[in-house]
CSV table of C-alpha atoms in Angstrom, one decimal:
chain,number,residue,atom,x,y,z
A,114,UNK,CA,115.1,103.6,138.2
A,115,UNK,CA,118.6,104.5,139.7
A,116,UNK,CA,119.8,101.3,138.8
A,117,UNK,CA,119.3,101.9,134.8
A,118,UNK,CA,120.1,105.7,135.5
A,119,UNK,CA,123.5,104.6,136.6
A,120,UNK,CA,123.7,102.4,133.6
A,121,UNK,CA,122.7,104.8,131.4
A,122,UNK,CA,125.1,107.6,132.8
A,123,UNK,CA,127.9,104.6,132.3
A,124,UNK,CA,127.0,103.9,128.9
A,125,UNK,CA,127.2,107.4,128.5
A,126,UNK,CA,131.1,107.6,129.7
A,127,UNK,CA,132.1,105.0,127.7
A,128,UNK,CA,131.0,106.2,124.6
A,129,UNK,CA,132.0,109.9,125.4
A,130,UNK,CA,135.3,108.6,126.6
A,131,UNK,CA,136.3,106.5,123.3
A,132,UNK,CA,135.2,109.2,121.2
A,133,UNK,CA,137.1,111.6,122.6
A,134,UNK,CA,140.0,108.8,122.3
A,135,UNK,CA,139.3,108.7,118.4
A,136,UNK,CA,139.2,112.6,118.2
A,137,UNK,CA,142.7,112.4,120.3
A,138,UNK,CA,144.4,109.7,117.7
A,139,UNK,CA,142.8,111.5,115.1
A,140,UNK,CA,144.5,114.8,116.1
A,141,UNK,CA,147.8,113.1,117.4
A,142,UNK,CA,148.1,111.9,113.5
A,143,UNK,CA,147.4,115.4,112.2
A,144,UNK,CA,150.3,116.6,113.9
C-alpha cells in the first residue's frame, strides 16, 4: 500500500512537473 502510494504520488510529480514545463515554454514563447 505505501509502496504504490509513493509511486503514485511520483507519477503524480512527474506529470505535474512537465506540464507546468509545457505551460512555462508555452508562456516563454508568448512573450
Amino acid at each position: 500500500m505505501i509502496f504504490s502510494n509513493k509511486y503514485r504520488m511520483r507519477n503524480w510529480q512527474q506529470s505535474y512537473q512537465s506540464t507546468m514545463l509545457k505551460e512555462l515554454q508555452d508562456f516563454a514563447f508568448v512573450c
